[in-house]
CSV table of C-alpha atoms in Angstrom, one decimal:
chain,number,residue,atom,x,y,z
F,1,MET,CA,-3.4,6.5,12.2
F,2,ASN,CA,-1.6,7.1,8.9
F,3,TYR,CA,2.1,6.4,8.8
F,4,ALA,CA,5.0,7.2,6.5
F,5,LEU,CA,7.9,4.8,6.4
F,6,VAL,CA,11.3,6.2,5.5
F,7,THR,CA,14.1,3.8,5.0
F,8,GLY,CA,17.6,4.8,6.0
F,9,ALA,CA,16.0,7.7,8.0
F,10,SER,CA,18.6,8.0,10.8
F,11,ARG,CA,20.8,10.6,9.1
F,12,GLY,CA,21.2,12.8,6.1
F,13,ILE,CA,18.5,13.0,3.4
F,14,GLY,CA,16.4,10.3,5.1
F,15,SER,CA,16.3,12.2,8.4
F,16,ALA,CA,15.4,15.5,6.7
F,17,ILE,CA,12.6,13.8,4.8
F,18,ALA,CA,11.2,12.1,7.9
F,19,LYS,CA,11.1,15.5,9.8
F,20,ARG,CA,9.5,17.3,6.8
F,21,LEU,CA,6.8,14.7,6.3
F,22,ALA,CA,5.9,14.9,10.0
F,23,LYS,CA,5.7,18.7,9.8
F,24,ASP,CA,3.9,19.1,6.5
F,25,HIS,CA,1.5,16.2,6.5
F,26,GLY,CA,1.1,15.1,10.1
F,27,TYR,CA,2.1,11.6,9.4
F,28,LYS,CA,3.4,9.4,12.2
F,29,ILE,CA,6.9,8.6,10.9
F,30,ILE,CA,8.4,5.1,10.9
F,31,ILE,CA,12.1,5.8,11.1
F,32,ASN,CA,14.0,2.8,9.7
F,33,TYR,CA,17.6,2.3,10.5
F,34,ASN,CA,20.0,-0.6,10.0
F,35,SER,CA,22.7,-0.1,12.7
F,36,ASN,CA,22.8,3.5,14.0
F,37,GLU,CA,20.0,3.4,16.7
F,38,ALA,CA,21.3,6.5,18.4
F,39,ALA,CA,21.0,8.6,15.2
F,40,ALA,CA,17.5,7.1,14.6
F,41,LYS,CA,16.5,8.1,18.2
F,42,ALA,CA,17.9,11.6,17.6
F,43,THR,CA,15.7,12.0,14.5
F,44,LEU,CA,12.7,10.9,16.5
F,45,SER,CA,13.5,13.3,19.2
F,46,GLU,CA,13.6,16.2,16.7
F,47,ILE,CA,10.2,15.1,15.3
F,48,GLU,CA,8.7,14.9,18.7
F,49,ALA,CA,10.2,18.3,19.8
F,50,ALA,CA,8.4,19.8,16.8
F,51,GLY,CA,5.1,18.3,17.9
F,52,GLY,CA,5.1,15.3,15.6
F,53,GLU,CA,5.0,11.5,16.3
F,54,GLY,CA,7.1,8.6,15.2
F,55,VAL,CA,8.6,5.2,16.0
F,56,ILE,CA,12.0,3.7,15.1
F,57,MET,CA,12.2,0.4,13.3
F,58,GLN,CA,15.3,-1.7,12.8
F,59,PHE,CA,15.8,-3.8,9.7
F,60,ASN,CA,18.4,-4.1,6.9
F,61,VAL,CA,16.5,-3.3,3.6
F,62,ALA,CA,18.8,-5.8,1.8
F,63,ASN,CA,17.4,-8.7,3.9
F,64,LYS,CA,13.9,-9.5,2.7
F,65,ALA,CA,13.1,-11.7,5.8
F,66,GLU,CA,14.1,-8.9,8.1
F,67,VAL,CA,11.9,-6.4,6.2
F,68,ASP,CA,8.9,-8.7,6.1
F,69,ASN,CA,9.2,-9.7,9.7
F,70,ALA,CA,9.4,-6.0,10.9
F,71,ILE,CA,6.4,-4.9,8.8
F,72,THR,CA,4.3,-7.9,9.8
F,73,LYS,CA,5.1,-7.3,13.5
F,74,PHE,CA,4.2,-3.6,13.1
F,75,TYR,CA,0.8,-4.4,11.7
F,76,GLU,CA,0.2,-7.0,14.4
F,77,ASP,CA,1.0,-4.5,17.1
F,78,ASN,CA,-0.9,-1.7,15.3
F,79,PRO,CA,-3.9,-3.3,13.6
F,80,GLU,CA,-5.5,0.1,12.9
F,81,ALA,CA,-2.4,1.6,11.3
F,82,VAL,CA,-2.0,2.3,7.6
F,83,ILE,CA,1.4,2.8,6.0
F,84,GLU,CA,0.2,5.3,3.4
F,85,VAL,CA,3.6,6.6,2.3
F,86,LEU,CA,6.9,4.8,1.5
F,87,ILE,CA,10.1,6.6,1.0
F,88,ASN,CA,12.8,4.3,-0.3
F,89,ASN,CA,15.9,6.2,0.7
F,90,ALA,CA,18.4,3.6,2.1
F,91,GLY,CA,21.5,3.4,0.0
F,92,ILE,CA,25.3,2.9,0.2
F,93,THR,CA,28.3,3.7,-2.0
F,94,LYS,CA,31.4,1.7,-2.6
F,95,ASP,CA,33.1,3.8,-5.3
F,96,ASN,CA,35.9,2.6,-7.5
F,97,LEU,CA,36.8,2.6,-11.2
F,98,PHE,CA,35.2,-0.4,-12.8
F,99,VAL,CA,38.5,-2.2,-13.6
F,100,PHE,CA,39.2,-2.2,-9.8
F,101,LEU,CA,35.7,-2.9,-8.6
F,102,GLU,CA,35.3,-6.0,-6.5
F,103,GLN,CA,32.3,-8.3,-7.0
F,104,GLU,CA,31.4,-7.8,-3.3
F,105,ASP,CA,31.2,-4.1,-3.7
F,106,TRP,CA,29.1,-4.4,-6.8
F,107,SER,CA,26.7,-6.8,-5.0
F,108,ASN,CA,26.5,-4.9,-1.7
F,109,VAL,CA,25.5,-1.6,-3.4
F,110,LEU,CA,22.9,-3.3,-5.6
F,111,ASP,CA,21.5,-5.3,-2.6
F,112,VAL,CA,20.8,-2.2,-0.6
F,113,SER,CA,19.5,0.2,-3.2
F,114,LEU,CA,17.9,-2.0,-5.8
F,115,ASN,CA,16.9,-5.1,-3.8
F,116,GLY,CA,16.1,-2.9,-0.9
F,117,PHE,CA,13.6,-1.1,-3.1
F,118,PHE,CA,12.0,-4.4,-3.9
F,119,ASN,CA,12.0,-5.7,-0.4
F,120,ALA,CA,10.4,-2.6,1.3
F,121,THR,CA,7.9,-1.9,-1.5
F,122,SER,CA,6.7,-5.5,-1.8
F,123,ALA,CA,6.2,-5.5,2.0
F,124,ILE,CA,3.7,-2.7,1.9
F,125,MET,CA,2.3,-2.5,-1.7
F,126,LYS,CA,-0.6,-5.1,-1.3
F,127,LYS,CA,-2.1,-3.1,1.6
F,128,MET,CA,-1.8,0.2,-0.5
F,129,VAL,CA,-3.6,-1.5,-3.4
F,130,ARG,CA,-6.4,-2.7,-1.1
F,131,LYS,CA,-6.7,0.7,0.4
F,132,ARG,CA,-6.7,2.3,-3.1
F,133,TYR,CA,-4.3,5.0,-2.0
F,134,GLY,CA,-0.6,5.4,-1.6
F,135,ARG,CA,2.5,7.4,-2.3
F,136,VAL,CA,5.9,5.9,-3.0
F,137,VAL,CA,9.0,8.1,-3.6
F,138,ASN,CA,12.3,6.5,-4.4
F,139,ILE,CA,15.5,8.4,-3.7
F,140,VAL,CA,17.8,7.7,-6.7
F,141,SER,CA,20.7,9.9,-7.9
F,142,VAL,CA,22.2,11.9,-10.7
F,143,SER,CA,24.5,8.9,-10.9
F,144,GLY,CA,21.5,6.7,-12.0
F,145,VAL,CA,20.3,9.3,-14.5
F,146,LYS,CA,23.5,10.2,-16.3
F,147,GLY,CA,26.2,8.0,-14.9
F,148,VAL,CA,29.2,9.1,-12.9
F,149,PRO,CA,32.7,7.8,-13.3
F,150,GLY,CA,33.8,5.5,-10.5
F,151,GLN,CA,30.2,4.7,-9.6
F,152,ALA,CA,29.2,1.9,-12.1
F,153,ASN,CA,27.7,-0.1,-9.2
F,154,TYR,CA,25.8,2.9,-7.8
F,155,SER,CA,24.7,4.0,-11.2
F,156,ALA,CA,23.4,0.5,-12.0
F,157,ALA,CA,21.5,0.3,-8.8
F,158,LYS,CA,19.9,3.7,-9.0
F,159,GLY,CA,19.2,3.3,-12.8
F,160,GLY,CA,17.5,0.0,-12.0
F,161,VAL,CA,15.3,1.8,-9.4
F,162,ILE,CA,14.4,4.4,-12.0
F,163,GLY,CA,13.2,1.7,-14.4
F,164,ALA,CA,11.2,0.0,-11.7
F,165,THR,CA,9.7,3.3,-10.7
F,166,ARG,CA,8.3,3.8,-14.2
F,167,SER,CA,7.0,0.3,-14.5
F,168,LEU,CA,5.3,0.1,-11.1
F,169,ALA,CA,3.8,3.5,-11.5
F,170,GLN,CA,1.9,2.2,-14.5
F,171,GLU,CA,0.7,-0.9,-12.7
F,172,VAL,CA,-0.8,0.9,-9.7
F,173,ALA,CA,-2.0,4.2,-11.1
F,174,LYS,CA,-5.6,3.1,-11.3
F,175,ARG,CA,-5.5,2.4,-7.6
F,176,ASN,CA,-4.7,6.1,-6.9
F,177,ILE,CA,-1.1,5.2,-6.0
F,178,THR,CA,1.7,7.3,-7.3
F,179,VAL,CA,5.3,6.1,-7.7
F,180,ASN,CA,8.0,8.7,-8.4
F,181,ALA,CA,11.7,9.1,-8.0
F,182,VAL,CA,13.8,12.0,-6.8
F,183,ALA,CA,17.4,12.2,-8.1
F,184,PRO,CA,19.6,14.4,-6.0
F,185,GLY,CA,23.0,15.6,-7.3
F,186,PHE,CA,25.7,16.7,-4.8
F,187,ILE,CA,24.0,17.2,-1.5
F,188,GLU,CA,25.7,18.3,1.8
F,189,THR,CA,25.5,15.1,3.8
F,190,GLU,CA,27.9,12.7,5.6
F,191,MET,CA,28.0,10.6,2.4
F,192,THR,CA,29.6,13.5,0.5
F,193,GLU,CA,32.0,14.8,3.2
F,194,ALA,CA,34.9,12.9,1.7
F,195,LEU,CA,34.4,14.2,-1.8
F,196,PRO,CA,36.6,16.9,-3.3
F,197,LYS,CA,34.0,19.6,-2.9
F,198,GLU,CA,35.9,22.6,-4.4
F,199,GLU,CA,36.5,20.6,-7.6
F,200,LEU,CA,32.9,19.2,-7.8
F,201,ILE,CA,31.3,22.6,-7.3
F,202,LYS,CA,32.8,23.6,-10.7
F,203,LEU,CA,30.6,21.0,-12.3
F,204,VAL,CA,27.4,22.5,-10.8
F,205,PRO,CA,25.9,25.5,-12.6
F,206,ALA,CA,24.3,26.6,-9.3
F,207,ASN,CA,27.8,26.8,-7.9
F,208,ARG,CA,27.0,25.0,-4.7
F,209,PHE,CA,26.0,21.7,-3.2
F,210,GLY,CA,22.3,21.3,-2.3
F,211,THR,CA,20.9,20.7,1.1
F,212,ALA,CA,19.0,17.7,2.5
F,213,GLU,CA,16.2,20.0,3.3
F,214,GLU,CA,15.8,21.0,-0.4
F,215,VAL,CA,15.4,17.4,-1.3
F,216,ALA,CA,12.9,16.9,1.6
F,217,HIS,CA,10.7,19.7,0.3
F,218,ALA,CA,10.5,18.1,-3.1
F,219,VAL,CA,9.6,14.7,-1.6
F,220,SER,CA,7.0,16.4,0.5
F,221,PHE,CA,5.3,17.8,-2.6
F,222,LEU,CA,5.3,14.4,-4.3
F,223,VAL,CA,3.7,12.9,-1.2
F,224,SER,CA,0.9,15.5,-1.1
F,225,LYS,CA,-2.6,15.1,-2.4
F,226,GLU,CA,-1.9,17.9,-4.9
F,227,ALA,CA,0.7,15.7,-6.7
F,228,GLY,CA,-1.9,13.0,-7.5
F,229,TYR,CA,-1.5,13.4,-11.3
F,230,ILE,CA,2.3,13.0,-11.2
F,231,THR,CA,3.5,9.5,-11.4
F,232,GLY,CA,6.4,7.6,-13.0
F,233,GLU,CA,8.5,10.8,-13.0
F,234,VAL,CA,12.1,11.4,-12.0
F,235,LEU,CA,12.6,14.9,-10.4
F,236,ASN,CA,16.2,16.0,-10.7
F,237,ILE,CA,17.5,18.1,-7.8
F,238,ASN,CA,21.1,18.8,-8.9
F,239,GLY,CA,21.7,22.5,-9.4
F,240,GLY,CA,21.6,22.2,-13.2
F,241,ILE,CA,23.8,19.2,-13.9
F,242,HIS,CA,22.5,17.5,-17.0
F,243,SER,CA,24.0,15.0,-19.4
């Protein structure tokens, strides 16, 4: 059975991606969550209601031992399974102007987005290389592409993932493994609920926030067999915001 692992899949963009990959590609979805088990189970219920399959898997992407233990146990319990797709979606924000930014908020944001990318990807990449097939899609941000005031930590984390995406893509391309990134702009999720929406919409040429489903459709294409000649790319989904 072929699986797709989506980190931070209990809510928002991660949940939308999990449901879309199950529907479009028939993957059995590994729904990773850190603390919100109820939301992860709700995502699983939606997948199952639509005829798909999945499991929930708890680990904190920032903790390498937790990630390694969870993936190792998964393969021990499912020896015939193959994690063919990895979506590195987990991320947090701790916004503040740089002069007021605490070291803890800097480190926590980098630990989840940047170190989380390393921890999850290193846990599954060797098997992808041996299988000579895989799809990795990293959810980054307009913040990592052009920088956003008040998000130096988030911009650094996501910018780092973009650099790693391009490097890793070149390393594994000969093994028929693609590594791409998707950079959403302002998307309607719980993470953006507290933002001054009416003011921010003025910055978006499309004159609206995007939806998690729009991001999920783009990820679904990059996961597909038809996207096999696309690697090392950053797909911007931001309604026309460019630096």
